[in-house]
Amino acid sequence: MFDHFLSSFGILLELNTLALMALGVCIGLIFGALPGLSATMALALLLPLTFAMEPNTGIAMLVGTYIGGVSGGLVAATLLRIPGTPSSIATTFDAYPLAQKGYPIKALATGMVASAVGGMLGLIVLVAFAPVIARYAIQFGPAEYTALTVAALMLVIVLSETDIVKGLLSAVIGLSLATVGFAPIGGTSRFTFGNVDLMAGIGIIPFMVGLFAVSQLLRDGTSATVSMRSGKKLIGKGIKAAEFIANIPNMLRSAAIGIGIGVLPGIGGSAANLVAYGAARSAAKKPEEFGKGSVAGIYAPESANNAAVGGALLPLLTLGIPGDGVTAIMIGGFTIHGLQPGPMLFQTSPDLIAMIYAAFFLATIMLLAIQLGTIRLFPKVLMVPRHYLLPILALLMVVGVYASEYRTFELWLMLGFGILGYGMEKYRFPLGPAVLGFVLGTILETNFRRALMFADGDWSTFVTRPISAGLFALATLFFVFSVWSAVRVRRKHAA
């Protein structure tokens, strides 16, 4: 494998291949940064273009696009509080407040470095433990997925600061919205109110853009203050070595969460992003600093969502099972070049496996270099007068959301969720639990019903299987610890 790895670097460093991979990284960054677009859309557009390329070149370009797309959401999340991709939702919680304090360079640099670290950790695990992790992941049945989802949802308590009730209500809102449309099992129409457009359910793009971006526009539009700063103030400070070193355990933990969630098909980087943020806040010595510009709150989600890339590639390469929507498209990339992902790929095409590893490594380095090289250009967005910036952002949102399904109904959904997000934040309901509930709602329902069907309605199946029992125990610990932390904080304030 090592010989194949070295020869792969020789192929990837050829000018043509290197240029196309760099182009893929840049396209991924752009699609990730624009609200409503995503790495999935970028790959879908580029996939037909790779047909005429050599397999090594085409797949290297797709890998670069994937990595660039996941990290691209950082920019809009930091500067505009608009998650460019679902994987950047939790990044907005602290990156945006830090940028608003006058340190956009620091917020961006922190996220960029965390992305690179998470990506490299994901690659190390991908190379070293692919067969082992895939062997355990394939043991996850419906009961295990149900338990895992419940454990992730319990972290909404961690995400909801000291108000447990509002955190749970926010999660219920997200879970309820996930039930709109046809049931995943049985096909029963639910909560459509006779509207044909709702039968397919609510898309993640109008939900995400509305809840975060439109609500932010409503706040900015109704605010009397103008967020312009001098160029000197906007430059801010870069990363401090002491902060980076102090956050190494945070990044390791978050990367482990990202890899663990990424390896499980269907969960995705958006859940990894939120779960890692919740875990970091729970483990922090000063959790009250989260949501106010804490660098730990940037290191955690960005490490997790990029580590999830390596995790998502694990089942793709070893089992032929896509870990998320992006890797599902990458299967198409393999197929058009006559390759079949799965265990035999390691036997028949070890050179291609090594090339994917090498492309992952080079694309991550290339991504960091491109981001840091252009980092001082991004904060200039904050210097644009608000009466120019807000209409431009609104136009980008409309175009991005409409392009997701090509239906004007998606725009009405976006507006409705914008009003919902504005109201939730006005009355201090956390948005994180709602997003996590929405993202995981269908996964929870599908696997819960499948588990009961396979067990002939026997509910004990959730606690008699070792992995699911352990995950439910973990969920219980999350709940107990969160309640205890909230009570402790309230007593501290009362004293």
Coordinates of C-alpha atoms in Angstrom, one line a residue:
M1 CA 0.0 0.0 0.0
F2 CA 2.8 2.4 0.8
D3 CA 4.3 2.0 -2.7
H4 CA 0.9 2.7 -4.2
F5 CA 0.6 5.7 -1.9
L6 CA 3.9 7.2 -3.2
S7 CA 3.1 6.5 -6.8
S8 CA -0.3 8.2 -6.3
F9 CA 1.4 11.4 -5.3
G10 CA 3.3 11.3 -8.5
I11 CA 0.1 11.1 -10.5
L12 CA -1.7 13.8 -8.5
L13 CA 1.2 16.2 -8.7
E14 CA 1.0 16.2 -12.5
L15 CA 0.0 19.7 -13.6
N16 CA -3.3 18.7 -15.3
T17 CA -4.5 16.6 -12.3
L18 CA -3.3 19.1 -9.7
A19 CA -5.1 22.0 -11.5
L20 CA -8.4 20.1 -11.8
M21 CA -8.2 19.1 -8.1
A22 CA -7.6 22.7 -7.2
L23 CA -10.5 23.7 -9.4
G24 CA -12.7 21.1 -7.6
V25 CA -11.6 22.6 -4.2
C26 CA -12.5 26.1 -5.3
I27 CA -15.8 25.1 -6.8
G28 CA -16.6 23.2 -3.6
L29 CA -15.7 26.3 -1.5
I30 CA -17.9 28.5 -3.6
F31 CA -20.9 26.2 -3.4
G32 CA -20.4 25.6 0.3
A33 CA -20.3 29.4 1.0
L34 CA -23.4 30.3 -0.9
P35 CA -26.7 29.7 1.1
G36 CA -28.9 27.1 -0.6
L37 CA -26.0 25.4 -2.5
S38 CA -24.0 22.5 -1.2
A39 CA -21.2 20.1 -1.9
T40 CA -23.8 17.6 -3.1
M41 CA -25.0 20.1 -5.8
A42 CA -21.4 20.9 -6.8
L43 CA -20.6 17.2 -7.2
A44 CA -23.8 16.5 -9.2
L45 CA -22.8 19.3 -11.6
L46 CA -19.2 18.1 -12.0
L47 CA -19.9 14.4 -12.2
P48 CA -20.7 14.3 -15.9
L49 CA -17.6 16.3 -16.7
T50 CA -15.4 13.6 -15.2
F51 CA -16.6 11.0 -17.7
A52 CA -14.0 12.0 -20.2
M53 CA -11.2 12.1 -17.6
E54 CA -8.9 9.3 -16.5
P55 CA -10.2 7.6 -13.4
N56 CA -7.5 9.0 -11.1
T57 CA -8.0 12.5 -12.3
G58 CA -11.8 12.4 -12.2
I59 CA -12.1 10.9 -8.8
A60 CA -9.4 13.3 -7.4
M61 CA -11.4 16.2 -8.7
L62 CA -14.5 14.9 -6.9
V63 CA -12.6 14.3 -3.7
G64 CA -11.4 17.9 -3.8
T65 CA -14.9 19.2 -4.4
Y66 CA -16.2 17.2 -1.5
I67 CA -13.6 18.5 0.9
G68 CA -14.0 22.1 -0.3
G69 CA -17.8 22.0 -0.1
V70 CA -17.8 20.8 3.5
S71 CA -15.4 23.6 4.6
G72 CA -16.9 26.3 2.4
G73 CA -19.9 26.9 4.7
L74 CA -17.6 28.3 7.3
V75 CA -17.3 31.7 5.6
A76 CA -21.0 32.6 5.5
A77 CA -21.5 31.1 8.9
T78 CA -18.8 33.3 10.4
L79 CA -19.5 36.6 8.6
L80 CA -23.2 36.6 8.0
R81 CA -24.6 34.0 10.5
I82 CA -25.8 32.0 7.5
P83 CA -24.7 28.4 7.4
G84 CA -23.6 27.8 3.9
T85 CA -24.2 24.1 4.3
P86 CA -26.0 22.0 7.0
S87 CA -22.5 21.0 8.2
S88 CA -21.9 24.6 9.3
I89 CA -25.0 25.1 11.5
A90 CA -23.3 24.9 14.9
T91 CA -20.3 27.0 13.6
T92 CA -22.6 30.0 13.5
F93 CA -23.2 29.8 17.3
D94 CA -19.7 31.2 18.2
A95 CA -18.0 32.1 15.0
Y96 CA -20.5 34.9 14.2
P97 CA -20.4 36.5 17.7
L98 CA -16.6 36.5 17.6
A99 CA -16.7 38.2 14.2
Q100 CA -19.2 40.7 15.5
K101 CA -16.8 41.6 18.3
G102 CA -14.3 42.7 15.7
Y103 CA -12.3 39.5 15.2
P104 CA -13.5 38.0 11.9
I105 CA -9.9 37.0 10.9
K106 CA -9.5 35.1 14.2
A107 CA -12.9 33.4 13.8
L108 CA -12.2 32.4 10.2
A109 CA -8.6 31.3 10.8
T110 CA -9.7 29.2 13.8
G111 CA -12.4 27.4 11.7
M112 CA -10.0 26.9 8.8
V113 CA -7.2 25.3 11.0
A114 CA -9.8 23.2 12.8
S115 CA -11.1 22.0 9.4
A116 CA -7.7 21.0 8.3
V117 CA -6.9 19.2 11.6
G118 CA -10.3 17.4 11.5
G119 CA -9.7 16.4 7.9
M120 CA -6.3 15.0 8.6
L121 CA -7.5 13.0 11.6
G122 CA -10.4 11.7 9.5
L123 CA -7.8 10.6 6.9
I124 CA -5.6 8.9 9.4
V125 CA -8.6 6.9 10.7
L126 CA -9.6 6.1 7.1
V127 CA -6.2 4.7 6.2
A128 CA -5.5 2.9 9.4
F129 CA -8.9 1.5 10.5
A130 CA -11.1 1.3 7.4
P131 CA -11.7 -2.5 7.6
V132 CA -12.1 -2.6 11.4
I133 CA -14.6 0.3 11.7
A134 CA -16.6 -0.9 8.7
R135 CA -16.9 -4.3 10.4
Y136 CA -18.5 -2.7 13.5
A137 CA -20.6 -0.2 11.5
I138 CA -22.3 -3.0 9.6
Q139 CA -23.5 -4.4 13.0
F140 CA -25.7 -1.3 13.3
G141 CA -29.3 -2.4 12.7
P142 CA -32.5 -0.4 13.2
A143 CA -32.4 -0.7 17.0
E144 CA -28.9 0.7 17.1
Y145 CA -29.7 3.6 14.8
T146 CA -32.7 4.4 17.0
A147 CA -30.6 4.4 20.1
L148 CA -27.9 6.5 18.4
T149 CA -30.4 9.1 17.3
V150 CA -31.9 9.3 20.8
A151 CA -28.5 9.8 22.3
A152 CA -27.8 12.6 19.8
L153 CA -31.1 14.2 20.5
M154 CA -30.4 14.2 24.2
L155 CA -27.6 16.6 23.5
V156 CA -30.3 19.2 22.8
I157 CA -30.2 19.7 26.6
V158 CA -26.6 20.5 26.4
L159 CA -27.2 22.9 23.5
S160 CA -30.0 24.7 25.3
E161 CA -27.9 26.3 28.0
T162 CA -29.7 26.4 31.3
D163 CA -33.3 26.3 30.0
I164 CA -34.1 22.6 29.6
V165 CA -37.8 23.1 28.9
K166 CA -37.1 25.5 26.0
G167 CA -34.5 23.2 24.6
L168 CA -36.9 20.2 24.6
L169 CA -39.7 22.3 23.1
S170 CA -37.3 23.4 20.3
A171 CA -36.4 19.8 19.6
V172 CA -40.1 18.9 19.5
I173 CA -40.6 21.6 16.9
G174 CA -37.9 20.1 14.7
L175 CA -39.1 16.6 15.2
S176 CA -42.7 17.6 14.3
L177 CA -41.6 19.4 11.1
A178 CA -39.7 16.2 10.1
T179 CA -43.0 14.3 10.1
V180 CA -44.7 16.4 7.4
G181 CA -45.4 14.5 4.2
F182 CA -45.6 10.8 3.4
A183 CA -44.5 8.5 6.2
P184 CA -41.2 6.7 5.4
I185 CA -42.8 3.4 6.2
G186 CA -46.4 2.9 5.1
G187 CA -46.7 6.0 2.9
T188 CA -49.4 7.6 5.0
S189 CA -49.9 11.3 4.2
R190 CA -49.4 13.5 7.4
F191 CA -49.9 17.1 8.2
T192 CA -50.1 18.2 4.5
F193 CA -53.5 19.9 5.0
G194 CA -54.5 19.0 1.5
N195 CA -51.4 20.8 0.0
V196 CA -49.8 18.7 -2.7
D197 CA -46.5 20.6 -2.3
L198 CA -46.1 19.3 1.3
M199 CA -46.6 15.6 0.4
A200 CA -42.8 15.2 -0.3
G201 CA -42.0 16.7 3.1
I202 CA -40.0 19.8 4.0
G203 CA -36.6 20.2 2.4
I204 CA -33.5 20.9 4.5
I205 CA -32.5 23.9 2.4
P206 CA -35.6 26.1 2.9
F207 CA -35.7 25.1 6.5
M208 CA -32.1 25.9 7.2
V209 CA -31.9 29.1 5.1
G210 CA -35.2 30.4 6.6
L211 CA -34.4 29.5 10.2
F212 CA -30.9 31.1 10.2
A213 CA -30.5 33.4 7.2
V214 CA -34.0 35.0 6.8
S215 CA -34.4 35.4 10.5
Q216 CA -31.0 37.1 10.6
L217 CA -32.1 39.5 7.8
L218 CA -35.3 40.2 9.8
R219 CA -33.2 41.1 12.8
D220 CA -30.8 43.2 10.8
G221 CA -33.6 44.9 9.0
T222 CA -35.4 45.8 12.2
S223 CA -32.3 46.9 14.1
A224 CA -31.4 50.5 14.4
T225 CA -27.7 49.8 14.6
V226 CA -25.4 49.5 11.7
S227 CA -22.6 46.9 11.9
M228 CA -19.9 48.8 10.0
R229 CA -16.5 48.9 11.4
S230 CA -13.2 50.4 10.4
G231 CA -10.8 48.3 8.3
K232 CA -8.3 48.3 11.2
K233 CA -10.9 46.9 13.6
L234 CA -12.0 44.3 11.2
I235 CA -8.5 42.8 10.8
G236 CA -8.5 41.7 14.4
K237 CA -6.1 39.0 15.7
G238 CA -5.2 35.6 14.4
I239 CA -4.9 32.3 16.2
K240 CA -3.0 32.1 19.5
A241 CA -0.7 29.1 19.9
A242 CA -1.9 28.7 23.5
E243 CA -5.6 28.6 22.4
F244 CA -4.7 26.0 19.8
I245 CA -2.8 23.8 22.2
A246 CA -5.6 24.1 24.8
N247 CA -8.1 23.0 22.2
I248 CA -6.3 19.9 21.1
P249 CA -8.3 17.6 23.3
N250 CA -11.4 19.4 22.1
M251 CA -10.5 18.7 18.4
L252 CA -9.6 15.1 19.1
R253 CA -12.9 14.5 20.8
S254 CA -14.8 16.4 18.1
A255 CA -13.0 14.5 15.3
A256 CA -13.8 11.2 17.0
I257 CA -17.5 12.2 17.0
G258 CA -17.3 13.3 13.4
I259 CA -15.7 10.0 12.3
G260 CA -18.1 7.9 14.4
I261 CA -21.2 9.7 13.0
G262 CA -19.8 9.9 9.5
V263 CA -19.2 6.2 9.2
L264 CA -22.9 5.5 9.9
P265 CA -24.9 5.8 6.6
G266 CA -27.5 8.5 6.6
I267 CA -26.6 10.6 9.6
G268 CA -24.2 13.1 8.0
G269 CA -22.0 16.0 8.9
S270 CA -24.8 18.3 10.1
A271 CA -25.5 16.0 13.0
A272 CA -21.7 15.6 13.7
N273 CA -21.4 19.4 13.7
L274 CA -24.1 19.8 16.3
V275 CA -23.3 16.8 18.5
A276 CA -19.6 17.8 18.7
Y277 CA -20.6 21.4 19.7
G278 CA -22.8 20.0 22.4
A279 CA -20.1 17.7 23.7
A280 CA -17.6 20.5 23.7
R281 CA -19.9 22.8 25.7
S282 CA -20.7 20.0 28.1
A283 CA -17.0 19.3 28.7
A284 CA -16.0 23.0 29.0
K285 CA -14.9 24.5 32.3
K286 CA -16.8 27.7 31.4
P287 CA -19.9 26.5 29.4
E288 CA -21.5 29.9 29.8
E289 CA -19.0 31.4 27.3
F290 CA -20.4 29.3 24.5
G291 CA -22.6 31.2 22.2
K292 CA -20.7 34.4 22.9
G293 CA -17.7 34.0 20.7
S294 CA -15.8 31.1 22.3
V295 CA -13.0 29.7 20.1
A296 CA -13.7 26.2 21.6
G297 CA -17.2 26.5 20.0
I298 CA -15.5 27.0 16.6
Y299 CA -12.8 24.3 17.0
A300 CA -15.4 21.6 17.9
P301 CA -17.9 21.8 15.0
E302 CA -15.3 22.5 12.3
S303 CA -13.1 19.6 13.4
A304 CA -16.1 17.3 13.5
N305 CA -17.7 18.1 10.1
N306 CA -14.4 17.7 8.2
A307 CA -13.5 14.5 10.1
A308 CA -16.9 13.2 9.1
V309 CA -15.6 13.2 5.5
G310 CA -13.2 10.5 6.3
G311 CA -15.9 8.7 8.2
A312 CA -18.3 8.9 5.3
L313 CA -15.7 7.5 2.9
L314 CA -15.2 4.4 5.2
P315 CA -18.4 2.6 4.4
L316 CA -18.2 3.7 0.8
L317 CA -14.8 2.2 0.1
T318 CA -15.1 -0.9 2.3
L319 CA -18.8 -1.8 1.9
G320 CA -20.0 0.1 -1.1
I321 CA -22.5 1.9 1.1
P322 CA -22.6 5.7 0.9
G323 CA -22.2 7.5 4.3
D324 CA -24.1 10.6 3.1
G325 CA -25.6 12.2 0.0
V326 CA -22.2 13.4 -1.3
T327 CA -20.7 9.9 -1.2
A328 CA -23.8 8.6 -2.9
I329 CA -22.9 10.8 -5.8
M330 CA -19.3 9.7 -5.6
I331 CA -20.5 6.1 -6.2
G332 CA -21.7 7.4 -9.5
G333 CA -18.2 8.7 -10.1
F334 CA -16.8 5.2 -9.5
T335 CA -19.4 3.6 -11.6
I336 CA -18.9 5.7 -14.7
H337 CA -15.2 4.7 -14.6
G338 CA -16.0 1.0 -14.4
L339 CA -15.2 0.6 -10.7
Q340 CA -17.4 -1.0 -8.0
P341 CA -16.8 0.3 -4.4
G342 CA -16.7 -2.5 -1.8
P343 CA -14.3 -5.1 -0.3
M344 CA -13.1 -6.3 -3.6
L345 CA -11.9 -2.8 -4.6
F346 CA -9.1 -3.2 -2.1
Q347 CA -8.0 -6.4 -4.0
T348 CA -8.6 -5.4 -7.6
S349 CA -7.6 -1.7 -7.4
P350 CA -5.3 -1.0 -4.5
D351 CA -3.7 1.8 -6.5
L352 CA -7.0 3.6 -6.7
I353 CA -7.6 3.3 -3.0
A354 CA -4.1 4.8 -2.4
M355 CA -4.9 7.5 -4.9
I356 CA -8.1 8.5 -2.9
Y357 CA -6.1 8.7 0.3
A358 CA -3.4 10.8 -1.4
A359 CA -6.1 13.1 -3.0
F360 CA -7.7 13.5 0.4
F361 CA -4.4 14.6 1.9
L362 CA -3.4 17.0 -0.9
A363 CA -6.9 18.5 -1.1
T364 CA -6.9 19.2 2.6
I365 CA -3.5 21.0 2.4
M366 CA -4.7 22.8 -0.8
L367 CA -7.9 23.9 0.9
L368 CA -6.1 25.4 3.9
A369 CA -3.6 27.2 1.7
I370 CA -6.4 28.7 -0.5
Q371 CA -8.4 29.7 2.6
L372 CA -5.5 31.3 4.5
G373 CA -4.3 33.0 1.3
T374 CA -7.6 34.8 0.8
I375 CA -8.6 35.2 4.4
R376 CA -8.2 39.0 4.6
L377 CA -10.6 39.4 1.7
F378 CA -13.6 37.8 3.4
P379 CA -14.1 40.2 6.3
K380 CA -14.6 43.1 3.8
V381 CA -18.1 41.8 3.5
L382 CA -18.8 43.3 6.9
M383 CA -17.7 46.7 5.7
V384 CA -20.4 46.8 3.0
P385 CA -23.2 49.2 4.0
R386 CA -26.2 47.3 5.3
H387 CA -28.7 48.8 2.8
Y388 CA -26.6 47.3 0.0
L389 CA -25.7 44.0 1.7
L390 CA -29.2 42.9 2.8
P391 CA -30.8 43.0 -0.7
I392 CA -27.8 41.1 -2.1
L393 CA -28.1 38.4 0.6
A394 CA -31.9 38.2 0.1
L395 CA -31.4 37.7 -3.7
L396 CA -28.8 34.9 -3.1
M397 CA -31.1 33.2 -0.7
V398 CA -34.0 33.3 -3.1
V399 CA -31.9 31.9 -6.0
G400 CA -30.3 29.2 -3.8
V401 CA -33.6 28.0 -2.3
Y402 CA -35.5 28.1 -5.6
A403 CA -32.6 26.2 -7.3
S404 CA -33.0 23.4 -4.7
E405 CA -36.4 22.2 -6.1
Y406 CA -37.4 24.7 -8.7
R407 CA -40.6 25.5 -6.9
T408 CA -41.9 28.8 -5.7
F409 CA -43.4 27.0 -2.8
E410 CA -39.9 26.5 -1.3
L411 CA -39.7 30.3 -1.1
W412 CA -42.8 30.5 1.0
L413 CA -41.4 27.8 3.3
M414 CA -38.2 29.8 3.6
L415 CA -40.1 32.9 4.6
G416 CA -42.2 31.0 7.1
F417 CA -39.2 29.4 8.7
G418 CA -37.6 32.8 8.8
I419 CA -40.4 34.2 10.8
L420 CA -40.3 31.1 13.1
G421 CA -36.6 31.5 13.7
Y422 CA -37.0 35.2 14.4
G423 CA -39.7 34.5 17.0
M424 CA -37.7 31.6 18.6
E425 CA -34.7 33.8 19.1
K426 CA -36.7 36.7 20.3
Y427 CA -38.1 34.6 23.1
R428 CA -34.8 32.8 23.6
F429 CA -35.6 29.4 22.2
P430 CA -32.4 27.8 21.0
L431 CA -32.2 26.9 17.3
G432 CA -29.7 24.1 17.6
P433 CA -32.2 21.5 19.1
A434 CA -34.8 22.3 16.4
V435 CA -32.3 21.7 13.6
L436 CA -31.0 18.5 15.1
G437 CA -34.6 17.3 15.7
F438 CA -35.4 18.1 12.0
V439 CA -32.3 16.4 10.6
L440 CA -32.6 13.3 12.7
G441 CA -36.4 13.0 12.8
T442 CA -36.9 10.9 9.7
I443 CA -33.9 8.7 10.7
L444 CA -35.4 8.1 14.1
E445 CA -38.9 7.3 12.9
T446 CA -37.7 5.0 10.1
N447 CA -35.4 2.9 12.3
F448 CA -37.7 2.9 15.3
R449 CA -40.5 1.4 13.2
R450 CA -38.2 -1.0 11.4
A451 CA -36.8 -2.2 14.8
L452 CA -40.3 -3.0 16.1
M453 CA -41.3 -4.7 12.8
F454 CA -38.2 -7.0 12.9
A455 CA -38.9 -7.8 16.6
D456 CA -42.6 -8.5 16.0
G457 CA -43.5 -5.5 18.2
D458 CA -41.3 -6.5 21.1
W459 CA -40.0 -3.3 22.7
S460 CA -37.3 -5.1 24.6
T461 CA -35.3 -5.3 21.4
F462 CA -33.9 -1.8 22.2
V463 CA -32.4 -2.9 25.5
T464 CA -31.5 -6.5 24.9
R465 CA -29.0 -5.8 22.0
P466 CA -25.6 -4.7 23.5
I467 CA -24.9 -1.7 21.3
S468 CA -28.4 -0.2 21.5
A469 CA -28.5 -0.8 25.2
G470 CA -25.2 1.0 25.7
L471 CA -26.3 3.9 23.5
F472 CA -29.6 4.3 25.5
A473 CA -27.6 4.2 28.7
L474 CA -25.4 7.0 27.2
A475 CA -28.5 9.0 26.3
T476 CA -29.7 8.6 29.9
L477 CA -26.4 9.9 31.2
F478 CA -26.6 12.9 28.9
F479 CA -30.0 13.7 30.3
V480 CA -29.0 13.3 33.9
F481 CA -25.8 15.2 33.5
S482 CA -27.5 18.1 31.7
V483 CA -30.2 18.4 34.4
W484 CA -27.5 18.3 37.1
S485 CA -25.5 21.0 35.2
A486 CA -28.5 23.2 34.8
V487 CA -29.4 23.0 38.5
R488 CA -25.8 23.7 39.5
V489 CA -25.7 26.8 37.4
R490 CA -29.0 28.1 38.7
R491 CA -27.9 27.6 42.3
K492 CA -24.6 29.4 41.5
H493 CA -26.5 32.4 40.1
A494 CA -29.0 32.3 43.0
A495 CA -26.1 32.5 45.5

